[in-house]
Amino acid sequence: MVSPSRGVSAAPPKPLLLLARVLLLLVPLAMFAAPREAHAYTWMIKHGYATCGACHTDPSGGELLTFYGRVLSGEVLSTHWGEAEQTARGHARPTRFAADPTRFAARAKLADKEGDAEASEGEEAAPAEANEGSADASADAATSENAEAPAAAAETPTDITPFMFGLFGLPDWLQLGGSYRHLNVITPTSDSKFATFPMMMDLYGQAQFGSFKIGGSIGGARVAAGSPYARPAQVTGNQGKDWNLISRTHYVGYDITGELQVRGGRLNLPFGVRIPEHVMWVRQATRTDRESAQQHGVSINYTVEKARVEVMGIAGNYQINPDKYRERGYAGYFEYFPTPEMSVGVSSLVTVAKDDRLLLEGKSMTRMAHGAMFRTAMGSKTVFVAEIDGLFRSRHEAGYVGFAQLDVEPTQGLHFMLTGEMLDEGHAKAIPGVAATPRTAGSGKPKVGGWLSAAWWFLPHFDVRIDGVQRTGEDLQVLAQLHVYL
Amino acid sequence: MSTWKSAKSVVSLLVAIGAATLLPSPARASQEFPEAIQEAAGMPCAPSCKLCHGKPVGDLASFTAKALSVALISQGFAPAAHDTNFVKQAFAKYKADPNNAEQVQALVEGTDPETGEALCGPTYGCGAHVAKQAPPADLAAPLWVVGAMVVGGLLRRRKPGAS
């Protein structure tokens, strides 16, 4: 593409313009750092947020942020610039800014209790400055019907980052968000050393009218026909390397009570630790990632102070054709919180399809995964997360998959992570008269992997991340991402 | 000053960069091999990774698991190069060998020449696959019936007014 101004002599650039131009050149280089798939950061447990519904419209976490989630993302997720400002914000977690605590169920109630105690320290230091976004935010809070947030209108969120950074005002009943993730893949030892592409371009939304809600996501993706990604979420039907409209989730829901809600539509499968790394084996082998593994069905979620459970009846992914490839069954988890900073849980998944869309055996496939998960804060800066699942498939030996991750946050917004993972999906059982396939790492033999990662939320709703990934039998990969949440 | 205001200016810059990078370069070229094989062999679909890797999600280590991939390598294909042109060139040589005619025909039919298994999996997307029910070939009879009912109804309504 040729710029119309190309070749025309211009006036000397202003300093800001010059800076912007320099950044335009430098930022792509900086993109060698970055990402995770959407959000739902499991290490938020160290802030006492063991459950996810306070910050996300999905009660099990991920994607669209609630108003409260937007407030928290500025308060506890990203780096605070300037010592004075940081001191002013301190740990005054604005737990009472919740627009409607019934949406957040038990976690928000617990947060309210904590917030009452903490607010006495934080209120004194709360900045008086109110920008347009925060004014909207406090208006949201002021119009809340719920009496459990009486102080909402009296306080002003200090660091709310509204939708599209305030370019659009939203009515109380509507929550919108979006994500752009750009990924760079560097494979130093391969002939193909570098690839760069937009990994995620999604808009999310949810409208809520009383207890009734309707929401979903819409985005674009362009992947090769052989790619395992994006295609199961396609709305449009291009089968090659063309752009497609995708929708990862779309649903209607009803809050039966503050703690109990039912949703129907295309939903994230409730299984295991909802980590953002969709390529981690625990999510890939169980087919429970939030990249494109969602399924259509009906889900019931119940969250109280000490536990949460979600069970989903899976009707199949109706964005895959024909019907024989659709998996039907259930997925669910139960998680118990002995303390606000620790959780133990179990997950289970059983699906049946007339044919497996990846194996293409032309035979019925029953697929099961059952496992356990654990999360705990180890002090104020460190979180440990782990999951182990047994894998069971028709005509295959039993297998397993697991991961353990240590996350250290030396200063707010900057995370260093060390992750180990292991996989053996189970070797195909021998069929009489057919030559047996050899056992390989990951299929009949153990396969291990290690991740060394750094992530930095350098501004509210901006983060970069870099991962070094080494797995058995694979080239070293360096993944670098930039993420903007709208 | 709240940080989101400063973020607002940064986002403009990033959106511009994002727009520039929306012309994506290929990811792992190996993900494009199925389409290259489809084009070279005249297959009805981009085949499953099982054709060359023997498993649904292939990697470099498993590329020699099947006879076709070994044959393509013998024709000069270097999988590590991640170049789809190499696939097409190697397959053209493979196809030109009359000893491989049966295997090539199997691929044209969308089956694995080694195992006989189907290589064409599901299609993705919803709207493009909802076929409309074909209308009846001859609408004359139902139209006559509907027409007669409408005329009859009109006549009945006129009668009270006329009287």
XYZ file of C-alpha atoms in Angstrom:
649
model
C 0.000 0.000 0.000
C 1.315 3.440 -0.903
C 0.570 6.394 1.304
C -0.844 9.395 -0.571
C 1.601 11.601 1.237
C 4.576 9.529 0.228
C 7.157 11.615 -1.625
C 5.683 14.904 -0.471
C 7.996 16.913 1.690
C 6.470 17.579 5.056
C 6.983 20.174 7.723
C 9.367 19.217 10.513
C 7.537 16.831 12.793
C 6.416 17.948 16.197
C 8.070 16.174 19.116
C 4.969 14.133 19.963
C 4.492 13.158 16.349
C 8.125 12.194 16.112
C 7.770 10.114 19.258
C 4.712 8.410 17.807
C 6.628 7.591 14.638
C 9.539 6.185 16.564
C 7.158 4.109 18.644
C 5.479 2.928 15.482
C 8.790 1.421 14.497
C 9.794 0.184 17.916
C 6.572 -1.316 19.155
C 6.534 -4.151 16.611
C 9.943 -5.078 17.992
C 8.544 -4.924 21.468
C 5.884 -7.295 20.320
C 8.420 -10.007 20.748
C 6.906 -10.006 24.104
C 3.528 -11.092 25.251
C 0.355 -13.202 25.784
C -2.176 -15.453 27.024
C -5.459 -16.255 25.508
C -8.289 -14.169 26.860
C -8.235 -13.650 30.604
C -9.318 -15.286 33.809
C -6.106 -15.197 35.706
C -6.004 -18.047 38.145
C -3.427 -16.309 40.303
C -6.045 -13.722 41.321
C -6.647 -16.166 44.150
C -3.859 -14.474 46.073
C -6.076 -11.392 46.284
C -8.816 -13.524 47.778
C -10.629 -13.982 44.482
C -10.888 -17.725 44.278
C -14.016 -17.541 42.163
C -14.332 -15.662 38.894
C -17.868 -14.323 38.748
C -17.015 -11.079 40.494
C -14.836 -9.940 37.614
C -16.211 -11.881 34.644
C -19.707 -12.303 33.262
C -18.891 -16.000 32.814
C -19.213 -17.341 36.365
C -16.292 -19.700 35.752
C -14.113 -16.936 34.333
C -12.898 -15.602 31.044
C -13.485 -12.928 28.467
C -15.988 -10.198 29.246
C -15.252 -8.174 32.361
C -17.925 -6.924 34.693
C -17.819 -3.339 35.881
C -16.235 -4.623 39.049
C -13.650 -6.507 36.995
C -12.721 -3.315 35.178
C -12.179 -1.579 38.481
C -10.063 -4.411 39.821
C -7.974 -4.659 36.678
C -6.683 -1.169 37.373
C -6.326 -1.703 41.079
C -4.626 -5.056 41.381
C -3.714 -6.268 37.888
C -1.562 -3.611 36.277
C 1.518 -1.733 37.350
C 0.961 1.505 39.214
C 3.208 4.218 37.923
C 4.599 6.705 40.419
C 5.205 6.009 44.065
C 2.811 8.679 45.315
C 0.013 7.439 43.149
C 0.713 3.903 44.174
C 0.697 4.858 47.829
C -2.537 6.730 47.347
C -4.197 3.710 45.823
C -2.419 1.391 48.146
C -4.497 -1.627 48.770
C -7.749 0.274 48.851
C -9.427 -2.413 46.853
C -12.718 -0.849 45.810
C -14.765 -3.818 46.712
C -17.819 -1.703 47.294
C -17.969 -0.323 43.785
C -19.782 -3.376 42.583
C -22.616 -2.212 40.373
C -24.733 -5.178 41.229
C -23.311 -7.593 43.748
C -25.901 -10.203 42.912
C -23.990 -10.777 39.711
C -20.917 -11.624 41.660
C -22.575 -14.022 44.007
C -20.689 -15.178 47.020
C -17.287 -13.775 46.121
C -18.529 -10.230 46.003
C -20.276 -10.642 49.291
C -17.095 -11.854 50.835
C -15.247 -8.992 49.201
C -17.723 -6.562 50.655
C -16.935 -7.787 54.119
C -13.233 -7.434 53.513
C -13.784 -4.131 51.781
C -15.537 -2.638 54.774
C -12.458 -3.237 56.818
C -9.996 -2.175 54.162
C -11.915 0.837 52.984
C -11.289 2.627 56.234
C -7.648 2.740 55.245
C -8.272 3.394 51.596
C -10.976 6.032 51.692
C -8.722 8.604 53.178
C -6.319 8.295 50.320
C -8.856 7.979 47.529
C -8.065 10.565 44.857
C -10.733 13.157 44.360
C -10.068 13.457 40.674
C -12.882 11.999 38.641
C -12.540 11.567 34.942
C -15.355 10.997 32.525
C -15.092 7.272 32.827
C -15.072 7.211 36.550
C -18.034 9.530 36.629
C -19.931 7.080 34.508
C -18.736 4.369 36.758
C -19.959 5.969 39.899
C -23.227 6.663 38.176
C -23.467 2.989 37.460
C -22.860 2.266 41.058
C -25.323 4.880 42.184
C -28.084 3.380 40.107
C -27.521 -0.046 41.474
C -30.697 -1.467 42.840
C -28.953 -3.634 45.307
C -28.718 -2.379 48.809
C -25.595 -4.371 49.486
C -23.472 -1.690 47.906
C -24.687 1.370 49.769
C -21.387 3.144 49.632
C -20.997 2.773 45.909
C -22.192 6.245 45.022
C -20.175 7.817 47.764
C -16.867 6.638 46.375
C -15.325 7.240 43.004
C -13.381 4.478 41.301
C -9.870 5.746 40.874
C -8.767 3.754 37.914
C -11.732 2.467 35.971
C -10.939 1.811 32.338
C -14.262 1.959 30.515
C -15.170 0.199 27.286
C -13.083 1.454 24.365
C -11.294 3.722 26.842
C -14.369 5.879 27.171
C -15.073 6.538 23.501
C -18.601 5.245 23.996
C -20.877 5.537 26.969
C -22.852 2.439 27.832
C -26.205 2.072 29.540
C -26.307 0.216 32.837
C -27.812 -2.907 31.335
C -25.095 -3.353 28.728
C -21.540 -4.571 29.214
C -19.146 -4.624 26.296
C -15.520 -5.551 25.922
C -13.045 -6.702 23.366
C -9.601 -8.159 22.920
C -6.857 -7.799 20.401
C -3.938 -10.178 20.775
C -1.009 -10.178 18.447
C 1.304 -13.156 18.530
C 4.838 -13.606 17.302
C 6.267 -17.109 17.155
C 10.012 -17.446 17.057
C 11.509 -20.877 16.448
C 15.266 -20.353 16.490
C 16.219 -23.901 15.536
C 13.726 -24.285 12.708
C 14.115 -23.254 9.087
C 10.987 -21.173 9.526
C 12.199 -18.897 12.261
C 9.530 -16.259 12.591
C 5.803 -15.865 12.188
C 3.552 -13.023 13.239
C -0.216 -12.883 13.145
C -3.253 -11.540 14.980
C -4.232 -14.343 17.338
C -7.418 -12.846 18.638
C -9.760 -10.077 17.514
C -12.956 -10.420 19.477
C -15.720 -8.239 20.773
C -17.756 -9.428 23.749
C -21.055 -8.256 25.075
C -23.769 -9.027 27.547
C -27.102 -7.332 28.052
C -28.897 -7.909 31.321
C -32.541 -7.130 32.010
C -33.315 -7.993 35.574
C -32.388 -11.627 35.979
C -32.388 -12.334 32.258
C -29.178 -11.983 30.270
C -28.051 -12.480 26.716
C -24.487 -12.308 25.510
C -21.693 -13.653 23.407
C -18.631 -12.896 21.359
C -17.960 -12.118 17.747
C -14.610 -11.923 16.023
C -12.526 -12.681 12.994
C -9.972 -15.382 12.266
C -7.938 -16.557 9.327
C -6.221 -19.914 9.684
C -5.069 -22.650 7.365
C -7.345 -25.619 6.741
C -4.918 -27.785 8.704
C -4.952 -25.562 11.746
C -6.450 -26.957 14.935
C -7.417 -23.451 15.987
C -10.387 -21.142 15.402
C -12.197 -23.398 12.951
C -14.641 -25.008 15.420
C -15.834 -21.495 16.303
C -16.511 -20.466 12.713
C -19.824 -18.883 11.856
C -19.083 -18.459 8.167
C -18.160 -21.480 6.100
C -14.840 -20.795 4.386
C -12.831 -23.995 4.636
C -9.447 -22.813 3.452
C -7.163 -19.997 4.381
C -9.772 -17.266 4.222
C -11.151 -14.886 6.773
C -14.037 -16.211 8.790
C -16.439 -14.707 11.253
C -16.177 -16.607 14.497
C -18.242 -16.734 17.654
C -16.674 -18.508 20.597
C -19.628 -17.996 22.906
C -23.255 -16.944 22.570
C -25.876 -17.598 25.182
C -28.952 -16.620 27.079
C -28.997 -16.910 30.837
C -31.132 -16.446 33.891
C -30.075 -15.683 37.453
C -32.356 -17.873 39.501
C -30.796 -16.422 42.654
C -27.630 -14.459 43.270
C -25.744 -17.699 43.649
C -27.481 -19.871 41.083
C -27.665 -19.218 37.391
C -28.532 -21.180 34.305
C -27.270 -20.478 30.800
C -27.916 -22.017 27.423
C -25.948 -21.567 24.222
C -22.350 -21.985 23.140
C -20.359 -21.927 26.347
C -16.878 -22.539 27.688
C -16.719 -26.070 29.006
C -16.577 -26.132 32.809
C -13.543 -28.300 33.364
C -10.219 -27.905 35.149
C -8.320 -24.731 35.878
C -9.461 -22.048 33.470
C -5.986 -20.970 32.431
C -5.551 -18.553 29.562
C -2.855 -20.613 27.811
C -5.016 -22.496 25.330
C -2.072 -24.458 23.924
C -1.215 -25.944 27.315
C -1.688 -29.712 27.088
C -4.247 -29.886 29.894
C -6.592 -27.777 27.820
C -5.735 -29.263 24.426
C -5.848 -32.949 25.361
C -9.109 -32.561 27.247
C -10.467 -30.247 24.505
C -11.588 -27.714 27.087
C -9.724 -24.615 26.014
C -11.381 -21.247 25.543
C -9.865 -20.761 22.114
C -12.483 -22.655 20.124
C -13.394 -25.764 22.150
C -16.684 -24.369 23.426
C -19.819 -26.423 22.871
C -23.520 -25.765 22.700
C -25.497 -26.878 25.710
C -27.048 -25.864 28.989
C -25.058 -25.028 32.087
C -25.969 -24.561 35.731
C -23.574 -22.697 38.005
C -23.810 -22.405 41.761
C -21.323 -20.293 43.699
C -21.254 -19.738 47.438
C -18.590 -18.469 49.768
C -16.900 -21.802 50.345
C -17.498 -23.622 47.088
C -18.592 -23.433 43.493
C -19.872 -25.960 41.027
C -20.787 -25.816 37.351
C -22.257 -28.647 35.321
C -23.011 -28.446 31.628
C -25.047 -30.767 29.482
C -23.304 -30.807 26.111
C -25.552 -30.928 23.052
C -22.677 -30.683 20.573
C -20.903 -27.963 18.666
C -23.400 -26.825 16.057
C -20.678 -24.956 14.207
C -19.233 -28.311 13.116
C -20.884 -30.325 10.343
C -22.134 -32.958 9.802
C -23.819 -34.108 12.978
C -21.757 -37.298 13.361
C -18.775 -35.220 14.535
C -20.688 -33.501 17.348
C -19.830 -34.630 20.849
C -22.625 -34.998 23.379
C -22.382 -35.612 27.087
C -21.494 -33.505 30.091
C -18.673 -31.553 31.675
C -18.433 -30.158 35.152
C -16.314 -29.281 38.122
C -16.640 -28.824 41.846
C -14.251 -26.557 43.709
C -13.975 -26.046 47.456
C -12.212 -23.150 49.184
C -10.744 -24.111 52.567
C -9.518 -20.497 52.776
C -10.123 -17.532 50.443
C -6.603 -18.066 49.056
C -6.777 -21.797 48.445
C -8.948 -24.082 46.341
C -9.152 -27.807 45.687
C -11.422 -29.265 43.073
C -12.375 -32.107 40.810
C -13.507 -32.132 37.179
C -15.226 -34.655 34.980
C -16.080 -34.844 31.299
C -17.754 -37.551 29.239
C -18.699 -37.144 25.593
C -19.825 -39.458 22.832
C -19.663 -38.804 19.086
C -20.460 -40.999 16.120
C -17.021 -40.188 14.766
C -14.102 -38.239 16.171
C -13.500 -35.080 14.167
C -9.729 -35.337 14.589
C -9.099 -39.077 14.474
C -11.568 -39.716 11.607
C -11.836 -43.417 12.405
C -15.397 -43.702 11.171
C -16.326 -45.278 14.508
C -18.137 -44.094 17.594
C -15.859 -42.339 20.049
C -16.419 -42.085 23.782
C -14.032 -39.639 25.356
C -13.581 -39.117 29.079
C -11.404 -36.962 31.283
C -11.515 -36.958 35.057
C -9.131 -35.118 37.299
C -8.238 -32.878 40.188
C -7.028 -29.303 40.494
C -5.403 -27.176 43.142
C -4.649 -23.484 43.581
C -3.061 -21.719 46.492
C -1.438 -18.408 47.318
C 1.978 -18.727 48.935
C 2.295 -15.335 50.543
C 1.317 -12.122 48.813
C 3.500 -12.535 45.730
C 3.393 -16.188 44.769
C 0.699 -18.542 43.545
C 0.898 -22.252 42.794
C -1.577 -23.859 40.391
C -1.762 -27.507 39.336
C -4.064 -29.930 37.548
C -3.885 -33.626 36.730
C -6.401 -35.502 34.586
C -6.849 -39.086 33.486
C -7.720 -39.516 29.803
C -9.851 -42.364 28.495
C -10.847 -42.879 24.854
C -12.396 -45.641 22.821
C -9.842 -48.035 21.345
C -6.999 -46.358 23.254
C -5.103 -47.171 26.400
C -5.671 -44.884 29.371
C -3.570 -41.734 29.383
C -2.948 -38.686 31.514
C -2.194 -34.988 31.275
C -1.132 -32.472 33.876
C 0.587 -29.221 34.617
C 1.959 -27.253 37.547
C 2.683 -23.543 37.488
C 4.449 -21.233 39.892
C 3.631 -17.554 39.435
C 5.687 -14.885 41.148
C 4.738 -11.199 41.050
C 7.699 -9.257 42.486
C 6.030 -5.935 41.788
C 2.442 -5.290 40.850
C 1.741 -6.062 37.237
C 4.947 -7.969 36.522
C 4.747 -11.754 36.626
C 7.334 -14.476 36.177
C 6.029 -17.983 35.665
C 7.604 -21.396 35.641
C 5.403 -24.153 34.261
C 5.921 -27.861 33.826
C 3.554 -30.111 31.914
C 3.299 -33.775 31.040
C 1.242 -35.771 28.596
C 0.499 -39.293 27.457
C -2.801 -39.329 25.607
C -2.829 -43.134 25.537
C -1.601 -45.338 22.761
C -4.030 -46.805 20.239
C -4.837 -50.396 21.096
C -3.675 -52.992 18.631
C -6.236 -54.102 16.046
C -5.911 -57.679 14.771
C -4.565 -57.691 11.257
C -3.448 -54.071 11.327
C 0.127 -53.032 11.921
C 0.443 -51.355 15.313
C 1.481 -47.722 15.311
C 4.725 -47.068 17.136
C 4.660 -45.638 20.626
C 5.836 -42.056 20.604
C 6.229 -39.327 23.186
C 2.738 -38.241 24.096
C 1.135 -41.360 22.662
C 2.135 -44.377 24.709
C 5.228 -42.701 26.110
C 5.537 -39.752 28.498
C 6.031 -36.349 26.961
C 7.127 -33.400 29.069
C 7.305 -29.688 28.511
C 8.565 -26.612 30.282
C 7.535 -22.987 30.043
C 9.488 -19.997 31.291
C 7.329 -16.910 31.033
C 7.205 -13.245 31.881
C 4.113 -11.073 31.624
C 3.742 -7.400 32.304
C 0.509 -5.452 32.642
C 2.222 -2.154 31.981
C -0.991 -0.127 31.806
C -4.585 -0.920 32.675
C -5.828 -3.264 29.943
C -2.463 -3.473 28.186
C -0.112 -6.366 28.656
C 2.834 -7.984 26.988
C 4.065 -11.499 27.553
C 6.938 -13.665 26.442
C 7.136 -17.444 26.812
C 9.956 -19.836 26.124
C 8.479 -23.280 25.509
C 10.497 -26.471 25.213
C 8.730 -29.803 24.748
C 9.903 -33.350 24.117
C 10.674 -33.835 20.438
C 9.788 -30.285 19.460
C 11.788 -27.212 18.586
C 12.255 -24.503 21.173
C 9.554 -21.907 20.672
C 9.472 -18.345 21.874
C 5.993 -16.854 21.948
C 5.672 -13.115 22.225
C 2.373 -11.328 22.529
C 0.798 -7.951 22.885
C -2.713 -7.749 24.280
C -5.143 -4.860 24.514
C -8.456 -5.262 26.276
C -11.071 -2.805 25.114
C -4.332 11.932 35.944
C -5.963 8.592 35.485
C -3.976 6.090 33.572
C -6.732 5.249 31.144
C -6.372 8.649 29.535
C -2.749 8.024 28.777
C -3.714 4.570 27.632
C -6.141 6.160 25.197
C -3.332 7.750 23.247
C -1.329 4.571 23.296
C -4.246 2.546 22.003
C -4.458 4.720 18.905
C -0.893 3.831 18.116
C -1.446 0.162 18.759
C -4.599 0.074 16.686
C -2.598 1.487 13.799
C 0.036 -1.161 14.280
C -2.615 -3.802 14.618
C -4.190 -2.699 11.363
C -0.826 -2.916 9.668
C -0.315 -6.415 10.925
C -3.745 -7.581 9.834
C -2.061 -8.692 6.664
C -0.930 -11.822 8.394
C 2.104 -13.708 7.429
C 1.651 -17.445 7.542
C 1.892 -19.140 10.876
C 3.540 -22.526 10.778
C 3.662 -23.400 7.104
C 3.111 -27.031 8.065
C -0.494 -26.113 8.815
C -0.755 -25.210 5.164
C 0.559 -28.536 3.902
C -2.920 -30.111 3.830
C -4.158 -27.413 1.477
C -1.055 -27.806 -0.659
C -1.648 -31.557 -0.915
C -5.313 -30.947 -1.684
C -4.377 -28.651 -4.533
C -1.619 -30.884 -5.876
C -3.621 -34.106 -5.729
C -7.019 -32.700 -6.638
C -8.549 -33.914 -3.396
C -12.110 -32.996 -2.399
C -10.867 -31.551 0.911
C -7.778 -30.525 2.794
C -6.785 -33.897 4.266
C -6.349 -34.730 7.923
C -2.813 -34.586 9.304
C -3.091 -38.381 9.614
C -2.267 -38.685 5.916
C 1.390 -37.928 6.573
C 1.781 -37.984 10.357
C -0.395 -40.923 11.327
C -2.004 -38.811 14.058
C -4.513 -35.982 14.040
C -2.144 -33.204 15.065
C 1.181 -33.631 13.353
C 4.636 -32.443 14.213
C 8.027 -32.658 12.590
C 9.003 -35.803 14.467
C 5.990 -37.739 13.208
C 6.284 -36.719 9.578
C 7.960 -39.948 8.537
C 5.216 -42.128 10.032
C 3.447 -42.772 6.734
C 4.434 -44.123 3.332
C 3.310 -41.008 1.474
C 5.475 -38.666 3.540
C 8.470 -40.957 3.134
C 7.824 -41.018 -0.624
C 7.581 -37.235 -0.771
C 10.868 -36.905 1.077
C 12.449 -39.266 -1.446
C 11.175 -36.900 -4.155
C 13.097 -34.036 -2.629
C 10.642 -32.650 -0.097
C 12.226 -31.183 3.041
C 9.531 -30.843 5.725
C 11.667 -28.660 7.958
C 11.686 -25.987 5.264
C 7.959 -25.356 5.848
C 7.561 -24.450 2.197
C 4.347 -25.452 0.472
C 5.987 -25.176 -2.936
C 8.249 -28.076 -2.010
C 5.164 -30.148 -1.218
C 3.610 -29.406 -4.586
C 6.808 -30.070 -6.499
C 7.475 -33.332 -4.674
C 3.901 -34.487 -5.167
C 4.050 -33.688 -8.878
C 7.028 -36.053 -9.190
C 5.245 -38.663 -7.070
C 2.131 -38.386 -9.238
C 4.139 -38.720 -12.430
C 5.338 -42.178 -11.394
C 2.868 -44.727 -12.865
C 3.531 -47.033 -9.901
C 1.726 -44.525 -7.711
C -1.438 -44.259 -9.825
C -3.526 -46.283 -7.380
C -2.413 -44.189 -4.432
C -3.085 -40.964 -6.305
C -6.573 -42.175 -7.214
C -7.276 -42.952 -3.555
C -6.338 -39.392 -2.668
C -8.622 -38.041 -5.391
C -11.398 -40.005 -3.694
C -10.490 -38.520 -0.324
C -9.162 -41.709 1.261
C -5.821 -42.640 2.762
C -3.962 -44.780 0.176
C -2.233 -46.658 2.985
C -5.089 -47.381 5.383
C -8.193 -46.739 3.314
C -9.532 -44.406 5.999
C -11.430 -41.268 5.084
C -9.269 -38.163 5.050
C -12.028 -35.599 4.815
C -13.253 -34.573 8.213
C -15.938 -32.142 9.211
C -16.669 -28.777 7.700
C -16.794 -25.746 9.913
C -19.212 -22.857 10.161
C -22.936 -22.776 10.600
C -24.662 -20.386 8.225
C -23.086 -21.739 5.074
C -24.329 -25.228 5.750
C -27.961 -24.676 6.531
C -29.505 -25.818 3.292
C -32.884 -24.401 2.468
C -35.625 -26.886 1.820
C -36.198 -27.129 -1.887
C -39.546 -25.678 -2.987
C -42.017 -28.045 -4.640
C -41.327 -28.443 -8.315
C -44.882 -27.530 -9.324
C -46.666 -24.857 -7.338
C -49.729 -24.792 -9.555
C -51.931 -27.058 -7.460
C -51.330 -25.403 -4.088
C -51.673 -21.969 -5.685
C -55.059 -22.914 -7.148
C -56.197 -24.115 -3.735
C -55.025 -20.951 -1.977
C -56.480 -18.788 -4.722
C -59.836 -20.533 -4.484
C -59.893 -20.065 -0.714
C -59.111 -16.344 -1.012
C -61.764 -15.778 -3.674
C -64.296 -17.743 -1.655
C -63.526 -15.715 1.433
C -63.923 -12.429 -0.435
C -67.256 -13.473 -1.905
C -68.582 -14.424 1.503
C -67.572 -11.039 2.952
C -69.251 -9.138 0.082
C -72.586 -10.859 0.444
C -73.672 -9.172 3.728
C -72.794 -5.733 2.370
C -74.635 -6.341 -0.875
C -77.846 -7.344 0.833
